[in-house]
Short mmCIF file of C-alpha atoms in Angstrom, two decimals:
data_model
loop_
_atom_site.label_atom_id
_atom_site.label_comp_id
_atom_site.label_asym_id
_atom_site.label_seq_id
_atom_site.Cartn_x
_atom_site.Cartn_y
_atom_site.Cartn_z
CA MET A 275 64.97 108.78 128.08
CA THR A 276 65.11 108.78 131.89
CA ALA A 277 68.25 109.35 133.91
CA ASN A 278 68.38 105.65 134.82
CA SER A 279 68.15 104.41 131.23
CA PRO A 280 71.43 103.03 129.82
CA SER A 281 73.00 104.72 126.81
CA VAL A 282 75.09 101.68 125.81
CA PHE A 283 74.95 97.91 126.08
CA LEU A 284 77.83 95.61 126.99
CA LEU A 285 79.12 92.43 125.35
CA MET A 286 81.40 90.38 127.62
CA ILE A 287 83.47 87.63 125.98
CA ASN A 288 85.37 84.89 127.78
CA GLY A 289 86.68 81.80 126.09
CA GLN A 290 89.67 80.25 124.42
CA ILE A 291 91.20 79.23 121.14
CA GLU A 292 91.10 75.53 121.90
CA GLY A 293 93.17 74.11 119.08
CA ALA A 294 93.44 73.28 115.41
CA ASN A 295 93.49 70.49 112.88
CA PHE A 296 96.21 70.86 110.24
CA PRO A 297 97.02 67.33 109.00
CA GLU A 298 100.03 68.43 106.95
CA TYR A 299 101.71 70.75 109.47
CA ASP A 300 103.10 70.73 113.00
CA ASP A 301 104.74 73.13 115.49
CA LEU A 302 102.21 75.90 114.90
CA TYR A 303 101.19 79.02 116.81
CA CYS A 304 98.30 81.42 116.31
CA LYS A 305 97.53 85.12 116.53
CA TYR A 306 94.12 86.69 117.03
CA CYS A 307 92.59 90.15 116.77
CA PHE A 308 89.08 91.59 116.93
CA VAL A 309 87.38 93.58 114.17
CA TYR A 310 84.33 95.71 115.02
CA GLY A 311 82.21 98.62 113.84
CA HIS A 312 82.63 102.35 114.48
CA ASP A 313 80.03 102.38 117.26
CA TRP A 314 81.88 99.75 119.26
CA ALA A 315 84.69 100.26 121.77
CA PRO A 316 86.58 97.86 124.05
CA THR A 317 86.33 98.69 127.75
CA SER A 318 88.59 95.98 129.17
CA GLY A 319 90.63 92.97 128.08
CA LEU A 320 92.98 92.36 125.17
CA GLU A 321 92.15 93.12 121.54
CA GLU A 322 94.92 90.90 120.16
CA GLY A 323 97.32 88.21 121.26
CA ILE A 324 99.77 85.52 120.22
CA SER A 325 99.84 81.95 121.51
CA GLN A 326 102.61 79.55 122.36
CA ILE A 327 103.96 77.09 119.77
CA THR A 328 102.31 73.70 120.08
CA SER A 329 103.06 70.29 118.60
CA LYS A 330 100.91 67.26 117.91
CA GLY A 331 100.86 64.58 120.57
CA ARG A 332 100.99 60.82 120.33
CA ASP A 333 97.39 60.51 121.53
CA SER A 334 96.08 62.98 118.92
CA PRO A 335 98.40 62.92 115.87
CA HIS A 336 96.18 65.29 113.88
CA ARG A 337 95.26 67.70 116.69
CA LEU A 338 97.10 70.79 117.91
CA VAL A 339 96.06 72.11 121.33
CA TRP A 340 96.57 75.73 122.45
CA ASN A 341 93.82 76.42 125.03
CA PHE A 342 94.76 80.08 124.58
CA PRO A 343 92.49 82.37 126.68
CA LEU A 344 90.27 85.13 125.29
CA GLU A 345 88.80 87.84 127.50
CA ILE A 346 87.42 91.20 126.39
CA THR A 347 84.41 93.47 127.00
CA PHE A 348 82.88 95.79 124.40
CA LYS A 349 80.35 98.59 124.69
CA SER A 350 78.12 99.86 121.89
CA THR A 351 74.96 101.77 121.11
CA ASN A 352 73.73 99.46 118.31
CA PRO A 353 74.59 96.00 116.93
CA LEU A 354 75.79 97.22 113.53
CA GLY A 355 79.40 96.10 113.21
CA TRP A 356 79.04 93.25 115.72
CA PRO A 357 82.58 92.10 116.62
CA GLN A 358 84.40 89.38 114.72
CA ILE A 359 87.52 87.51 115.74
CA VAL A 360 90.24 86.93 113.16
CA VAL A 361 92.64 84.02 113.71
CA SER A 362 95.93 83.56 111.85
CA VAL A 363 98.04 80.41 112.16
CA TYR A 364 101.80 80.32 111.49
CA GLY A 365 104.51 77.69 111.40
CA PRO A 366 107.86 76.75 109.88
CA ASP A 367 108.31 75.82 106.24
CA THR A 368 110.90 73.40 104.83
CA PHE A 369 113.67 75.95 105.37
CA GLY A 370 112.63 76.93 108.89
CA ASN A 371 111.01 80.24 107.94
CA ASP A 372 107.80 81.28 109.67
CA VAL A 373 105.00 81.31 107.08
CA VAL A 374 101.25 81.65 107.34
CA ARG A 375 99.34 78.35 107.43
CA GLY A 376 95.83 79.72 107.56
CA TYR A 377 93.50 82.69 108.06
CA GLY A 378 89.94 82.55 109.33
CA ALA A 379 87.27 84.67 110.98
CA THR A 380 83.91 84.32 112.69
CA HIS A 381 81.40 86.63 114.33
CA ILE A 382 81.23 86.55 118.09
CA PRO A 383 78.01 84.69 119.09
CA ILE A 384 75.07 86.97 119.82
CA THR A 385 73.11 84.83 122.26
CA PRO A 386 74.37 84.65 125.87
CA GLY A 387 75.76 81.33 127.05
CA GLN A 388 78.37 78.83 125.93
CA HIS A 389 79.20 78.39 122.26
CA THR A 390 81.72 76.50 120.13
CA ARG A 391 82.83 77.60 116.67
CA THR A 392 84.95 75.72 114.15
CA ILE A 393 86.54 78.06 111.60
CA PRO A 394 87.69 76.77 108.19
CA MET A 395 91.08 78.24 107.43
CA PHE A 396 92.51 79.38 104.09
CA VAL A 397 95.68 80.88 102.64
CA PRO A 398 96.23 83.21 99.66
CA GLU A 399 97.72 81.56 96.59
CA SER A 400 100.17 82.89 94.01
CA THR A 401 98.56 83.77 90.69
CA SER A 402 101.13 81.93 88.55
CA ARG A 403 103.37 78.87 88.75
CA LEU A 404 106.46 81.07 88.57
CA GLN A 405 105.33 83.16 91.51
CA LYS A 406 104.47 79.99 93.43
CA PHE A 407 107.94 78.51 92.82
CA THR A 408 109.66 81.79 93.71
CA SER A 409 107.65 82.07 96.94
CA TRP A 410 108.60 78.51 97.90
CA LEU A 411 112.26 79.06 97.04
CA LEU A 412 112.56 82.31 99.00
CA GLY A 413 110.36 81.17 101.88
CA ARG A 414 107.99 84.09 101.35
CA ARG A 415 104.61 82.67 100.54
CA PRO A 416 101.72 85.12 99.89
CA GLU A 417 100.12 86.58 103.00
CA PHE A 418 97.96 89.55 103.95
CA THR A 419 99.70 92.69 105.19
CA ASP A 420 96.87 93.16 107.67
CA PRO A 421 94.98 89.99 108.74
CA LYS A 422 91.91 92.10 109.54
CA VAL A 423 91.04 92.15 105.84
CA VAL A 424 89.85 88.56 106.36
CA ALA A 425 86.81 89.96 108.18
CA GLN A 426 85.97 92.33 105.34
CA GLY A 427 84.40 91.54 101.99
CA GLU A 428 86.20 94.13 99.91
CA GLY A 429 88.54 92.59 97.34
CA ARG A 430 87.94 89.01 98.45
CA GLU A 431 86.36 88.05 95.13
CA VAL A 432 89.65 88.69 93.28
CA THR A 433 91.87 86.92 95.82
CA ARG A 434 92.87 83.35 94.95
CA VAL A 435 92.88 81.15 98.05
CA SER A 436 93.07 77.50 99.04
CA SER A 437 91.53 75.83 102.09
CA GLN A 438 93.60 74.02 104.66
CA GLY A 439 92.81 73.16 108.26
CA PHE A 440 90.34 74.17 110.95
CA VAL A 441 90.57 76.10 114.22
CA THR A 442 88.15 75.53 117.12
CA LEU A 443 87.14 78.27 119.56
CA SER A 444 84.87 78.25 122.61
CA PHE A 445 83.03 81.27 123.98
CA ASN A 446 81.10 82.18 127.10
CA ILE A 447 78.98 85.21 126.21
CA VAL A 448 77.29 87.65 128.59
CA THR A 449 75.32 90.71 127.46
CA LYS A 450 74.05 93.61 129.58
CA ASP A 451 71.33 96.18 128.86
CA THR A 452 70.57 94.95 125.34
CA LYS A 453 66.87 94.51 126.11
CA ARG A 454 66.66 97.89 127.82
CA LEU A 455 67.89 99.43 124.57
CA GLY A 456 65.31 97.47 122.55
CA TYR A 457 67.37 94.53 121.27
CA ASP A 458 66.55 90.89 121.92
CA THR A 459 69.53 88.51 121.92
CA THR A 460 67.67 85.47 123.24
CA ALA A 461 66.77 83.93 119.86
CA THR A 462 66.02 80.22 120.17
CA GLU A 463 67.81 79.29 116.94
CA THR A 464 71.38 80.14 116.08
CA THR A 465 73.62 79.15 113.20
CA HIS A 466 77.39 79.18 112.84
CA THR A 467 77.90 81.10 109.62
CA HIS A 468 75.42 83.95 109.25
CA PRO A 469 76.85 87.42 109.91
CA VAL A 470 74.92 90.16 111.68
CA ALA A 471 72.79 91.97 109.13
CA ALA A 472 73.27 95.68 108.67
CA GLY A 473 70.59 98.27 109.30
CA PHE A 474 69.29 97.40 112.76
CA GLY A 475 67.34 100.08 114.52
CA PRO A 476 65.83 100.29 118.00
CA GLY A 477 62.47 98.77 118.81
CA ASN A 478 62.65 95.15 119.99
CA GLN A 479 64.78 93.86 117.14
CA THR A 480 65.53 90.13 117.29
CA LEU A 481 69.16 89.33 116.56
CA SER A 482 70.20 85.91 115.34
CA MET A 483 73.40 84.32 114.13
#
């Protein structure tokens, strides 16, 4: 490798958490954090944040708007562990307690340019009717101790959940030096749900998501 050859590539993320659709709830706010592999490191920007509380408007009775900005840059030596963003939504219950209204996660888009992602949200459910009633009575519904587990597969198959709501995000993605390290992020076809596959090695690999 020559002296001018890069040792890392950069992934620059700008965008926003635009809003959400939770037909049954109002006065909600969201938190976000990034989850990434061991070979990745943030070089600038914020890894986590919390939005303002927003309410539904007369013009859009089912739509909550945050327009909460996202800006962060990562560096890495390989695409294994490509970053994901985890979003958690919270709001008041009947008794005014803050409870979780939804968790969701998505991989950051691989291809440079503008992208929009709509994340289906879910919440953990109590395993019995008694636990469900007790949670409602005490205002302590089930939630994850660490929301980052949403981006991991371990233990998810034994967790009872229910779906509720959607969150929409927009991204403007810029990459630097990926091709010089042998990775092609200019795939012509992208999807919204496929994660980055493990086991990439150098040598003109084509990444798609």
